[in-house]
Amino acid sequence: MPTTLFQHVQHRHGSGLAEVLQAVAAAAVQVEQALRTAGLADVLGTAGYENIQGEQQQKLDVIANEILSAAIGKLPTVAGLVSEEDDAPVVFAARPDAPYVVLFDPLDGSSNLDVNVNVGTIVSVQTRPAGTDAVTAALQAGSQQTAALYVNYGPSTLLVYTAGRGVHSFTLSSSEFVLAAEDLRMPASGPYYSLNEGNLAESDPAYTSAVAGLRDGSLTGDRHGSRYVGSFIADFHRTLLKGGIFLYPPTKKNPHGKLRLLYEASPLSFVAEQAGGAATDGQERILDLLPAEPHVRTPLVIGSRVEVSAVSDMLAGSPRE
Ligand code: P6P
């Protein structure tokens, strides 16, 4: 009998966390169904307004956000939510003592939906320290995370999670996520570097030098090929399985990086470290960063230890913004 996500989490971390991750998984099944029939249901394209990120919301961003917010928000153990798609955190005043706060990007990479490229859902679970409110709990450092999870909607739909005892993957089969692999390990080094090279001219020249060193082998001793999907989940999942490095440097358009700390960089940095990889903002460990507000962005250098430390060392000497 295949192991379900709920069984796996319950066995290792108890029913409380298992209920939260199962609610996310059940919502992901609904999102996957919406994605699968998007072309027929006239839900592709933009919703006609911008989110707090200043980005055109896709119709499916709104749909996925509604699905996740409803599924997670109805749990009596959740004190509040932070979503990429909501300007402000959602605080459940009726349950100030609930143990969990859940932060998520409901549909990352949604601008790729119209061309049928992988997209993802990214989730971070924080436990509310005694005596703190939900917003304070949401702004904890990534090192305090109770769990991190992502869903990769692709040729198959995969769910990967960690709760501090390894990284485990599940495959969607007949509306249930079933265990596919336990204790995934990211290779210490890998064959690819991944970034939007079109932005390099806008970034610190140290990034151009680092990428040149990855390309010609002078940085780590091994040459690297380029892979860039432009959907963070797809680029990260490949890096987790094959090794290598993903970078989103600061640019003139995004001087603090494009990716959001709380519900993109931080959860996937938790997964990366639990799998033996590493993640920095170019210099500081991502999981040590303390956000001032829910939608802060961060530069990101994430992947295999060999590449991340080599690139971070090269960037260490460069002046910070
Ligand atoms: P660029 C998708 O819009 C996203 O937020 C991430 O999924 C992806 O890694 C990044 O933006 C791509 O950004 O500037 O290369 O198009």
mmCIF file of N, CA, C and O in Angstrom, residues 27 39 66-67 80 86 100 117 124 126 139 168 174 177 207-208 214 223 225 273 296 314:
data_model
loop_
_atom_site.group_PDB
_atom_site.id
_atom_site.type_symbol
_atom_site.label_atom_id
_atom_site.label_comp_id
_atom_site.label_asym_id
_atom_site.label_seq_id
_atom_site.Cartn_x
_atom_site.Cartn_y
_atom_site.Cartn_z
ATOM 1 N N ALA A 27 -5.412 21.179 -1.576
ATOM 2 C CA ALA A 27 -5.601 22.401 -2.373
ATOM 3 C C ALA A 27 -4.815 22.303 -3.680
ATOM 4 O O ALA A 27 -5.301 22.687 -4.749
ATOM 5 N N GLY A 39 -6.895 25.920 -20.545
ATOM 6 C CA GLY A 39 -7.089 26.372 -21.925
ATOM 7 C C GLY A 39 -8.543 26.297 -22.364
ATOM 8 O O GLY A 39 -8.990 27.058 -23.217
ATOM 9 N N GLU A 66 -7.230 31.753 -4.019
ATOM 10 C CA GLU A 66 -8.523 31.495 -3.347
ATOM 11 C C GLU A 66 -8.601 30.057 -2.844
ATOM 12 O O GLU A 66 -9.030 29.788 -1.724
ATOM 13 N N ILE A 67 -8.111 29.117 -3.659
ATOM 14 C CA ILE A 67 -8.156 27.698 -3.266
ATOM 15 C C ILE A 67 -7.296 27.452 -2.029
ATOM 16 O O ILE A 67 -7.726 26.865 -1.035
ATOM 17 N N GLY A 80 -2.812 32.528 11.094
ATOM 18 C CA GLY A 80 -2.747 33.567 10.062
ATOM 19 C C GLY A 80 -2.092 33.058 8.798
ATOM 20 O O GLY A 80 -1.467 31.994 8.777
ATOM 21 N N ASP A 86 -1.772 38.592 -1.626
ATOM 22 C CA ASP A 86 -2.560 39.478 -0.735
ATOM 23 C C ASP A 86 -1.671 40.602 -0.226
ATOM 24 O O ASP A 86 -0.552 40.348 0.241
ATOM 25 N N TYR A 100 0.043 27.605 14.258
ATOM 26 C CA TYR A 100 0.769 27.752 12.993
ATOM 27 C C TYR A 100 0.420 29.047 12.253
ATOM 28 O O TYR A 100 -0.702 29.558 12.348
ATOM 29 N N VAL A 117 4.448 26.034 -19.565
ATOM 30 C CA VAL A 117 5.695 25.706 -18.856
ATOM 31 C C VAL A 117 5.367 25.405 -17.396
ATOM 32 O O VAL A 117 4.394 25.929 -16.848
ATOM 33 N N SER A 124 5.561 27.847 3.204
ATOM 34 C CA SER A 124 6.408 27.836 4.398
ATOM 35 C C SER A 124 5.500 27.786 5.626
ATOM 36 O O SER A 124 4.485 28.508 5.668
ATOM 37 N N GLN A 126 5.427 28.304 9.727
ATOM 38 C CA GLN A 126 6.097 28.751 10.940
ATOM 39 C C GLN A 126 5.210 28.415 12.136
ATOM 40 O O GLN A 126 3.985 28.474 12.042
ATOM 41 N N LEU A 139 7.116 36.739 10.545
ATOM 42 C CA LEU A 139 8.362 37.455 10.225
ATOM 43 C C LEU A 139 9.585 36.838 10.880
ATOM 44 O O LEU A 139 10.640 37.465 10.959
ATOM 45 N N HIS A 168 11.651 14.846 1.170
ATOM 46 C CA HIS A 168 10.917 13.676 0.674
ATOM 47 C C HIS A 168 9.979 14.097 -0.455
ATOM 48 O O HIS A 168 9.388 15.193 -0.404
ATOM 49 N N SER A 174 -4.110 9.701 -8.928
ATOM 50 C CA SER A 174 -5.541 9.592 -8.592
ATOM 51 C C SER A 174 -5.914 10.490 -7.402
ATOM 52 O O SER A 174 -6.417 10.030 -6.376
ATOM 53 N N PHE A 177 -1.331 12.390 -3.176
ATOM 54 C CA PHE A 177 0.136 12.418 -3.291
ATOM 55 C C PHE A 177 0.692 11.195 -2.561
ATOM 56 O O PHE A 177 0.472 11.039 -1.357
ATOM 57 N N TYR A 207 29.000 39.205 -10.571
ATOM 58 C CA TYR A 207 28.150 38.103 -11.057
ATOM 59 C C TYR A 207 28.579 37.666 -12.450
ATOM 60 O O TYR A 207 28.583 36.467 -12.769
ATOM 61 N N THR A 208 28.946 38.646 -13.287
ATOM 62 C CA THR A 208 29.406 38.287 -14.631
ATOM 63 C C THR A 208 30.675 37.451 -14.543
ATOM 64 O O THR A 208 30.825 36.442 -15.234
ATOM 65 N N LEU A 214 31.970 29.808 -13.929
ATOM 66 C CA LEU A 214 31.183 28.567 -13.964
ATOM 67 C C LEU A 214 31.200 27.984 -15.381
ATOM 68 O O LEU A 214 31.356 26.775 -15.586
ATOM 69 N N ARG A 223 33.496 22.720 -15.903
ATOM 70 C CA ARG A 223 32.677 23.586 -16.757
ATOM 71 C C ARG A 223 31.207 23.303 -16.482
ATOM 72 O O ARG A 223 30.826 22.165 -16.144
ATOM 73 N N GLY A 225 27.102 23.854 -17.965
ATOM 74 C CA GLY A 225 26.195 24.259 -19.031
ATOM 75 C C GLY A 225 25.116 25.164 -18.457
ATOM 76 O O GLY A 225 24.976 25.278 -17.234
ATOM 77 N N GLU A 273 19.058 23.135 2.079
ATOM 78 C CA GLU A 273 19.988 22.798 3.166
ATOM 79 C C GLU A 273 19.696 21.407 3.709
ATOM 80 O O GLU A 273 20.627 20.637 3.982
ATOM 81 N N VAL A 296 9.221 41.330 1.492
ATOM 82 C CA VAL A 296 10.593 41.723 1.145
ATOM 83 C C VAL A 296 11.155 40.764 0.098
ATOM 84 O O VAL A 296 10.812 39.582 0.066
ATOM 85 N N MET A 314 33.344 34.644 -4.226
ATOM 86 C CA MET A 314 33.705 35.636 -5.254
ATOM 87 C C MET A 314 32.928 36.942 -5.036
ATOM 88 O O MET A 314 33.440 38.039 -5.190
#
